[in-house]
XYZ file of C-alpha atoms in Angstrom:
580
model
C -37.294 0.476 15.188
C -39.673 -0.911 12.547
C -38.373 -0.767 8.966
C -35.144 0.795 10.107
C -32.944 1.567 7.074
C -30.107 -0.854 6.446
C -26.542 -0.077 7.421
C -24.400 0.477 4.331
C -20.799 -0.649 4.642
C -18.060 0.335 2.251
C -14.985 -1.884 2.574
C -12.118 -0.137 0.807
C -8.752 -1.866 0.351
C -5.714 0.256 -0.564
C -3.015 -1.416 -2.695
C 0.299 0.388 -3.025
C 4.014 -0.159 -3.457
C 6.458 2.616 -4.407
C 8.676 2.285 -7.460
C 11.486 -0.081 -6.464
C 13.322 0.186 -9.788
C 16.604 1.904 -10.433
C 15.653 4.191 -13.301
C 19.090 4.052 -14.911
C 19.656 0.282 -14.912
C 16.012 -0.792 -14.814
C 16.915 -3.303 -12.079
C 14.654 -3.796 -9.071
C 16.290 -2.859 -5.781
C 13.633 -4.444 -3.537
C 11.223 -7.332 -4.327
C 8.093 -6.260 -2.438
C 5.913 -5.560 -5.469
C 6.036 -9.061 -6.917
C 5.948 -10.751 -3.504
C 2.743 -8.932 -2.547
C 1.409 -9.750 -6.007
C 1.665 -13.518 -5.560
C 0.408 -13.321 -1.980
C -2.002 -10.494 -1.274
C -3.203 -9.225 -4.648
C -3.910 -12.819 -5.712
C -5.707 -13.704 -2.494
C -7.817 -10.542 -2.380
C -9.144 -11.153 -5.888
C -9.821 -14.801 -5.045
C -12.042 -13.965 -2.066
C -14.320 -11.860 -4.271
C -14.357 -14.491 -7.009
C -15.439 -17.090 -4.441
C -18.217 -14.915 -2.995
C -20.122 -13.163 -5.816
C -22.536 -11.610 -3.302
C -19.746 -9.638 -1.623
C -19.030 -6.115 -2.855
C -16.003 -3.951 -2.001
C -13.744 -1.242 -3.415
C -10.051 -1.417 -4.226
C -7.577 1.371 -4.737
C -4.687 0.599 -7.067
C -1.915 3.178 -7.212
C -0.754 3.620 -10.832
C 2.947 3.196 -10.019
C 2.097 -0.215 -8.547
C 0.285 -1.163 -11.757
C 3.269 0.082 -13.779
C 5.482 -2.361 -11.906
C 3.048 -5.271 -12.199
C 2.959 -4.782 -15.957
C 6.748 -4.507 -16.018
C 7.082 -7.809 -14.169
C 4.604 -9.453 -16.552
C 6.710 -8.215 -19.470
C 9.872 -9.621 -17.866
C 8.345 -13.085 -17.824
C 7.181 -12.758 -21.435
C 10.569 -11.676 -22.752
C 12.814 -13.613 -20.373
C 14.732 -10.420 -19.563
C 14.494 -10.589 -15.781
C 15.339 -7.366 -13.938
C 14.647 -8.521 -10.397
C 17.766 -10.146 -8.894
C 15.848 -12.502 -6.585
C 13.661 -13.769 -9.421
C 16.745 -14.117 -11.592
C 18.396 -16.278 -8.938
C 15.267 -18.404 -8.556
C 15.629 -19.316 -12.227
C 19.447 -19.575 -12.262
C 20.517 -23.034 -13.385
C 23.637 -23.555 -11.240
C 23.607 -21.947 -7.798
C 26.967 -23.504 -6.920
C 28.849 -20.973 -9.040
C 27.065 -17.702 -8.304
C 29.052 -14.709 -7.038
C 29.622 -13.937 -3.333
C 27.375 -10.878 -3.770
C 24.557 -13.048 -5.099
C 24.977 -15.521 -2.235
C 24.744 -12.659 0.245
C 21.662 -11.264 -1.500
C 19.880 -14.604 -1.083
C 20.881 -14.749 2.576
C 19.900 -11.120 3.248
C 16.571 -11.352 1.410
C 15.074 -14.780 1.873
C 14.321 -14.632 5.580
C 12.555 -11.261 5.424
C 9.030 -11.881 6.643
C 7.023 -12.127 9.833
C 8.525 -15.382 11.105
C 5.681 -16.263 13.454
C 3.250 -16.746 10.557
C 5.507 -17.109 7.518
C 8.461 -19.218 8.676
C 7.686 -21.161 11.850
C 4.652 -22.981 10.366
C 6.999 -24.623 7.824
C 9.538 -26.965 9.528
C 11.769 -27.336 6.470
C 11.989 -23.561 6.043
C 12.649 -23.053 9.755
C 15.426 -25.657 9.595
C 17.159 -23.572 6.913
C 16.918 -20.549 9.186
C 18.431 -22.412 12.137
C 21.356 -23.460 9.952
C 21.831 -19.820 8.973
C 21.709 -18.743 12.634
C 24.355 -21.312 13.558
C 26.719 -20.073 10.848
C 26.338 -16.431 11.885
C 26.214 -16.684 15.686
C 28.750 -14.749 17.762
C 29.397 -12.441 14.829
C 30.775 -15.196 12.603
C 30.217 -15.146 8.864
C 30.641 -18.749 7.733
C 28.070 -18.581 4.956
C 30.673 -19.787 2.465
C 29.875 -23.279 3.742
C 26.299 -23.071 2.461
C 25.885 -25.307 -0.577
C 24.109 -24.627 -3.834
C 21.386 -27.021 -2.687
C 20.869 -24.982 0.482
C 20.493 -21.805 -1.594
C 18.078 -23.542 -3.961
C 15.913 -24.749 -1.083
C 15.995 -21.324 0.545
C 14.879 -19.570 -2.644
C 12.020 -22.020 -3.126
C 10.834 -21.779 0.460
C 10.991 -17.989 0.414
C 8.576 -17.936 -2.501
C 6.374 -20.647 -1.025
C 6.130 -18.668 2.222
C 5.101 -15.572 0.255
C 2.567 -17.496 -1.814
C -1.091 -16.611 -1.334
C -3.160 -19.065 0.679
C -5.607 -19.370 -2.216
C -2.712 -20.578 -4.366
C -1.468 -22.986 -1.701
C -4.900 -24.553 -1.379
C -5.631 -24.860 -5.087
C -2.369 -25.189 -7.004
C -0.996 -28.719 -7.460
C 2.592 -27.550 -8.028
C 2.696 -25.545 -4.805
C 1.181 -28.428 -2.869
C 3.778 -30.797 -4.346
C 6.701 -28.511 -3.475
C 5.489 -27.933 0.071
C 5.054 -31.666 0.549
C 8.503 -32.361 -0.895
C 10.060 -29.843 1.492
C 13.718 -30.076 0.457
C 16.246 -31.028 -2.212
C 14.443 -28.974 -4.828
C 15.695 -29.465 -8.381
C 16.258 -26.948 -11.154
C 12.999 -28.171 -12.668
C 11.188 -27.440 -9.396
C 12.569 -23.919 -9.315
C 11.710 -23.206 -12.949
C 8.167 -24.491 -12.477
C 7.760 -22.195 -9.471
C 9.263 -19.308 -11.436
C 6.740 -19.876 -14.248
C 3.885 -19.944 -11.734
C 4.972 -16.580 -10.315
C 4.818 -15.170 -13.841
C 1.335 -16.593 -14.439
C -0.010 -15.165 -11.177
C 1.346 -11.687 -11.882
C 0.206 -11.674 -15.506
C -3.364 -12.580 -14.522
C -3.809 -9.933 -11.824
C -4.945 -6.837 -13.719
C -7.342 -8.856 -15.947
C -8.860 -10.507 -12.849
C -9.564 -7.188 -11.153
C -10.847 -5.640 -14.368
C -13.301 -8.533 -14.760
C -14.540 -8.071 -11.183
C -15.032 -4.353 -11.862
C -16.913 -5.018 -15.101
C -19.393 -7.242 -13.254
C -20.020 -4.454 -10.730
C -18.764 -6.534 -7.822
C -15.931 -4.112 -7.083
C -15.128 -0.489 -7.743
C -11.532 0.407 -8.525
C -10.264 3.865 -7.655
C -6.913 5.493 -8.287
C -4.330 7.720 -6.605
C -2.085 10.524 -7.923
C 0.287 8.514 -10.092
C 3.479 8.217 -8.029
C 1.732 8.560 -4.638
C 2.775 12.117 -3.670
C 1.146 13.958 -0.775
C -0.743 16.620 -2.721
C -1.336 19.069 0.169
C 2.410 19.238 0.845
C 3.250 19.689 -2.827
C 0.815 22.599 -2.790
C 1.724 24.236 0.531
C 3.958 23.141 3.424
C 2.020 25.505 5.699
C -1.001 23.188 5.655
C 0.999 21.077 8.113
C 0.099 23.620 10.796
C -3.632 22.899 10.540
C -3.198 19.826 12.760
C 0.349 20.496 14.061
C 0.429 24.164 15.004
C 3.946 24.041 16.452
C 5.542 21.861 13.784
C 8.898 22.960 12.403
C 8.833 22.997 8.608
C 11.589 22.432 6.022
C 14.002 25.299 5.415
C 12.586 25.722 1.908
C 9.394 27.784 2.130
C 7.435 25.688 -0.376
C 7.894 22.975 -2.938
C 8.763 24.743 -6.230
C 6.003 24.479 -8.832
C 3.975 22.172 -6.626
C 0.568 22.945 -8.138
C 1.680 22.028 -11.653
C 3.289 18.845 -10.374
C 0.105 17.888 -8.495
C -1.961 18.310 -11.667
C 0.510 16.175 -13.620
C 0.194 13.335 -11.082
C -3.611 13.530 -11.274
C -3.729 13.572 -15.075
C -1.266 10.693 -15.329
C -3.360 8.657 -12.878
C -6.527 9.225 -14.890
C -4.824 8.164 -18.121
C -3.316 5.104 -16.429
C -6.670 4.004 -15.029
C -8.471 4.422 -18.339
C -5.868 2.405 -20.232
C -5.999 -0.483 -17.755
C -9.638 -0.598 -16.712
C -11.407 0.950 -19.697
C -12.759 4.027 -17.922
C -11.629 7.039 -15.930
C -11.731 6.590 -12.148
C -14.747 8.091 -10.429
C -12.931 8.213 -7.123
C -9.437 8.623 -5.768
C -7.745 7.715 -2.551
C -5.456 10.716 -2.013
C -1.990 9.373 -1.187
C -1.940 8.560 2.554
C -5.514 9.882 2.767
C -3.825 13.290 2.818
C -6.176 16.150 2.014
C -6.502 19.908 2.214
C -9.308 22.006 0.807
C -7.059 23.123 -2.032
C -6.038 19.563 -2.929
C -9.618 18.258 -2.816
C -10.871 21.026 -5.088
C -7.950 20.420 -7.418
C -9.026 16.783 -7.653
C -12.614 17.879 -8.280
C -11.432 20.201 -11.042
C -9.767 17.199 -12.690
C -13.056 15.284 -12.748
C -12.716 13.231 -9.561
C -16.166 12.722 -8.013
C -15.239 11.289 -4.621
C -12.278 10.942 -2.281
C -11.646 9.524 1.184
C -9.590 10.306 4.264
C -9.324 9.586 7.980
C -11.681 10.123 10.880
C -9.258 12.567 12.501
C -9.412 14.825 9.448
C -13.211 14.883 9.662
C -13.237 15.747 13.376
C -10.677 18.527 12.884
C -12.548 19.841 9.831
C -15.850 20.001 11.718
C -14.135 22.012 14.451
C -12.590 24.317 11.851
C -15.928 24.732 10.048
C -17.802 25.439 13.306
C -15.223 26.826 15.768
C -17.856 27.965 18.288
C -19.745 24.675 18.296
C -18.692 21.726 20.435
C -18.097 18.499 18.550
C -20.899 15.996 19.116
C -20.455 12.253 19.527
C -18.624 10.565 16.622
C -21.736 8.431 16.226
C -23.599 11.561 15.138
C -21.166 12.820 12.493
C -19.044 9.921 11.217
C -21.495 7.715 9.345
C -22.262 9.847 6.317
C -20.319 11.371 3.423
C -19.609 15.101 3.156
C -19.483 17.483 0.219
C -16.674 20.010 -0.199
C -17.262 22.816 -2.704
C -16.103 26.268 -3.739
C -19.211 27.010 -5.799
C -17.652 25.849 -9.054
C -16.085 22.487 -8.247
C -17.280 19.984 -5.676
C -16.261 16.570 -4.412
C -17.827 14.096 -1.984
C -15.625 12.774 0.821
C -15.894 9.563 2.808
C -14.154 9.240 6.178
C -12.934 5.979 7.642
C -14.108 4.568 10.941
C -10.673 4.444 12.551
C -11.669 1.982 15.252
C -13.169 -0.618 12.937
C -10.459 -0.174 10.309
C -7.665 -0.511 12.854
C -9.261 -3.605 14.346
C -8.733 -5.353 11.014
C -5.275 -3.855 10.589
C -3.926 -4.497 14.073
C -6.209 -6.490 16.388
C -8.074 -9.269 14.626
C -4.907 -11.095 13.589
C -4.559 -12.104 17.250
C -8.031 -13.674 17.411
C -9.609 -16.788 15.953
C -11.284 -15.862 12.666
C -14.821 -16.553 13.929
C -14.234 -14.491 17.058
C -12.858 -11.599 15.008
C -15.732 -11.659 12.514
C -18.298 -11.833 15.312
C -16.751 -8.782 16.950
C -16.808 -6.871 13.664
C -20.444 -7.758 12.970
C -21.501 -6.952 16.536
C -19.853 -3.535 16.252
C -21.788 -2.848 13.047
C -25.007 -4.073 14.660
C -24.436 -1.681 17.551
C -24.048 1.206 15.093
C -27.194 0.058 13.285
C -29.281 -0.328 16.455
C -28.287 3.030 17.932
C -28.315 5.179 14.794
C -31.963 6.192 15.342
C -32.537 8.004 12.046
C -34.717 7.372 9.026
C -31.664 7.288 6.788
C -28.984 4.752 5.995
C -25.759 5.052 7.987
C -22.688 4.736 5.761
C -19.757 3.046 7.497
C -16.406 3.378 5.726
C -13.786 0.785 6.623
C -10.587 1.759 4.829
C -7.141 0.249 5.240
C -4.042 -1.216 3.691
C -5.105 -4.224 1.632
C -1.736 -5.974 1.556
C 0.452 -5.541 4.649
C -1.947 -6.747 7.353
C -2.394 -10.310 6.166
C 1.045 -11.726 6.922
C 0.213 -11.253 10.613
C -2.923 -13.384 10.281
C -2.915 -17.179 10.227
C -3.048 -18.410 6.625
C -2.709 -14.882 5.227
C -6.137 -13.929 6.578
C -7.822 -16.583 4.419
C -10.405 -17.747 6.944
C -11.012 -14.297 8.378
C -11.786 -12.801 4.955
C -13.865 -15.790 3.868
C -16.029 -15.591 6.982
C -16.164 -11.787 6.952
C -17.456 -11.555 3.386
C -19.965 -14.327 3.996
C -21.279 -12.692 7.181
C -21.595 -9.252 5.601
C -23.120 -10.455 2.330
C -25.811 -12.471 4.110
C -26.682 -10.132 6.974
C -30.334 -8.974 6.834
C -29.586 -5.445 8.056
C -26.278 -4.764 6.304
C -25.655 -3.915 2.649
C -22.188 -3.964 1.078
C -21.774 -0.970 -1.249
C -19.180 0.947 -3.221
C -18.630 4.683 -2.937
C -20.025 5.397 -6.395
C -23.208 3.532 -5.493
C -23.593 5.804 -2.467
C -23.149 8.836 -4.724
C -26.012 7.596 -6.915
C -28.204 7.274 -3.818
C -27.466 10.905 -2.960
C -27.879 12.272 -6.478
C -31.028 10.331 -7.443
C -32.910 9.469 -4.232
C -36.151 8.759 -6.104
C -34.471 5.917 -7.998
C -33.213 4.013 -4.960
C -34.778 2.491 -1.838
C -31.922 3.947 0.194
C -31.783 7.339 1.835
C -28.313 8.743 2.463
C -27.741 12.132 4.026
C -24.703 14.025 2.740
C -23.244 16.658 5.043
C -21.230 19.699 4.000
C -17.829 20.932 5.106
C -17.101 24.604 4.580
C -13.509 24.088 5.731
C -10.993 21.250 5.647
C -8.352 20.853 8.319
C -5.450 19.475 6.327
C -4.256 16.070 7.459
C -4.034 12.378 6.656
C -5.495 9.055 7.725
C -2.650 8.730 10.257
C -3.490 10.737 13.399
C -5.325 13.324 11.267
C -2.018 15.112 10.631
C 1.067 15.013 8.402
C 3.422 14.050 11.250
C 4.428 10.812 9.515
C 5.895 12.750 6.556
C 7.022 16.179 7.759
C 7.923 18.094 10.910
C 10.944 16.166 12.235
C 14.589 16.906 11.492
C 15.068 13.871 9.231
C 11.812 14.264 7.323
C 12.324 17.998 6.808
C 15.835 17.381 5.515
C 14.397 14.848 3.073
C 12.041 17.549 1.777
C 14.865 20.076 1.500
C 16.863 17.614 -0.598
C 13.852 17.163 -2.876
C 13.302 20.926 -3.163
C 16.971 21.374 -4.037
C 16.681 18.748 -6.776
C 13.448 20.291 -8.104
C 15.112 23.700 -8.453
C 17.932 22.069 -10.411
C 15.347 20.256 -12.550
C 13.493 23.500 -13.318
C 16.717 25.257 -14.269
C 17.831 22.499 -16.652
C 14.425 22.226 -18.325
C 14.298 25.982 -18.782
C 17.704 25.869 -20.485
C 16.379 23.582 -23.238
C 19.484 21.382 -23.078
C 17.570 18.100 -22.874
C 15.912 16.302 -25.766
C 12.228 15.399 -25.552
C 13.104 11.834 -24.525
C 15.587 13.065 -21.915
C 12.996 15.470 -20.488
C 10.471 12.647 -20.257
C 12.895 10.403 -18.364
C 13.847 13.227 -16.000
C 10.202 14.038 -15.309
C 9.417 10.405 -14.501
C 12.377 10.282 -12.147
C 11.264 13.473 -10.411
C 7.823 11.914 -9.978
C 9.372 8.897 -8.254
C 11.248 11.198 -5.865
C 8.003 13.007 -4.995
C 6.372 9.842 -3.610
C 5.306 9.785 0.029
C 7.032 6.539 1.030
C 10.512 7.991 1.395
C 9.329 10.453 4.045
C 7.240 7.787 5.809
C 10.348 5.763 6.608
C 12.639 8.613 7.648
C 12.647 9.008 11.422
C 14.095 7.496 14.576
C 10.955 5.481 15.457
C 11.125 3.121 12.468
C 13.091 -0.130 12.323
C 16.713 0.601 11.393
C 16.900 -2.036 8.641
C 13.799 -0.693 6.864
C 14.940 2.905 7.293
C 18.294 2.033 5.754
C 16.667 0.376 2.715
C 14.338 3.286 1.962
C 16.899 5.965 2.856
C 19.358 4.452 0.379
C 16.718 4.066 -2.319
C 15.500 7.655 -1.884
C 19.027 9.051 -2.179
C 19.666 6.734 -5.119
C 16.577 8.156 -6.824
C 17.748 11.719 -6.223
C 21.206 10.849 -7.567
C 19.640 9.346 -10.684
C 17.629 12.517 -11.187
C 20.840 14.548 -11.216
C 22.379 12.040 -13.645
C 19.410 12.367 -15.991
C 19.717 16.150 -15.754
C 23.422 15.785 -16.651
C 24.434 17.555 -13.448
C 27.065 16.706 -10.823
C 25.680 14.727 -7.898
C 25.786 16.760 -4.662
C 28.284 15.230 -2.259
C 25.844 15.321 0.660
C 23.640 12.715 -1.043
C 26.268 10.127 -0.111
C 25.433 10.556 3.578
C 22.492 8.831 5.267
C 19.493 10.983 6.097
C 18.091 8.832 8.896
C 19.337 5.941 11.021
C 16.114 4.530 12.458
C 15.851 2.571 15.695
C 17.571 -0.799 16.007
C 15.153 -1.706 18.818
C 12.059 -1.037 16.702
C 12.468 -4.100 14.476
C 9.826 -6.126 16.278
C 7.217 -3.414 16.572
C 3.684 -4.110 15.358
C 3.644 -4.551 11.574
C 7.298 -3.421 11.397
C 6.273 0.103 10.447
C 4.457 -0.818 7.220
C 1.135 0.368 8.685
C 0.043 2.966 11.217
C -3.119 3.321 13.252
C -5.584 6.080 12.481
C -5.422 7.379 16.054
C -2.560 7.584 18.536
């Protein structure tokens, strides 16, 4: 077709970690926030800095940003609240406690070994020594020296270091070349580098946003699933036979949803100098009520999964057969009630999941060629005098450890291919909105559809099955509902001071996050389930402590056991495909 309109691609990377802090002690229970910071958040900024022609969107969940700022403050003040970081900077590892020795052993081999341990012979040698001392059920770790622990701590952080840092930082190159017998000075230098990387992150992304190269969106502050806070019954839109929690609905859910939205807007403005135009609803979870609530709070655009769009089209036109995905997927849709409206983008599940699950197994050039050829096929067969809008949306942090070199060569080649393709234009969601709202001021023509109904669901399978509907997940919700009722009763009594109310509200917000329910269930790896199960119950216990109430005895019992055979499953449960 002559003068066929360009294909517009919106790459949208979602960055999220739940709050890993114990609210009472302030100590970090798990290290994933700072490890992803030095690896993935650093690398993802670097790729945009190295290719100014590339343009993408990032979603940063406010509770992740809270933790990044907290870590930066720890390095400034020297009051370290993460036990692994504290041990990295501990002067004498020969005299640490047995509990600290076990923490190093239990923590410092947690990674995808194929790409993050085996490529480093000195690190792998430490692992083989550990295996020898623990084979046949033995526990002879007392024989591990302080030097062994020092080397293990250094290699753990080197393995989690971003490839952009490895290739450009002299200290990291020196330590990797040295390989063993790391000194206290080596460890302190590495510790300082971790602090520098974390402290620079938010300013780096803000600078990229100010140049217009990226758009940064937000998420309800503590990552709750808004549709479920509003109404458990929305589960039945995509799961008609699902069993729901015993509690009919989450108490006061609408008010809590608004609080999360307002807090997110304030967080974004304080960090990036402006309110977010768009939001990624936690887990891409939407209902018509939640979308209109977001619109009422000033959010202009949101995004979700392809399954939600297909189900919503069926719900909007129940007597009309669904046409080919090619005919409905590649455009945004408006949702309105006559007063408030919001524009929704829906991810191409196939393309998004190729990056998340398939391309890590291919050579970078082969993977990029496949991606570009898929886009070219969409472009060549679209057959309309309007620009197709392809939304590729996925986790921006957990996929890369399964790629060689943390996805460095894949992302470098992908951005270069997209930025220089004659028939493809990289865009942000807000740019697409401008094309729709002011067509006379742009060479692009984007058609925006309308959805009269929304079938509630998420980016995972188009349903809420990952967070509700099983025995374990429902019990997790019932525990939260029980705690919320206690919270409401205490606040109504007026027994707490303003500061105590604030701390209790923050703790409730942590408990409302989606991650706890994600991990509950017998299909997840047992070790991960145990970590998140314990942290969720710990958070609920801390809420009762802050409310000055007795802790219910049943919170001492595990909610979910997980599957001991699931440990080696694809991506270890940190990501899920859009379609089953």
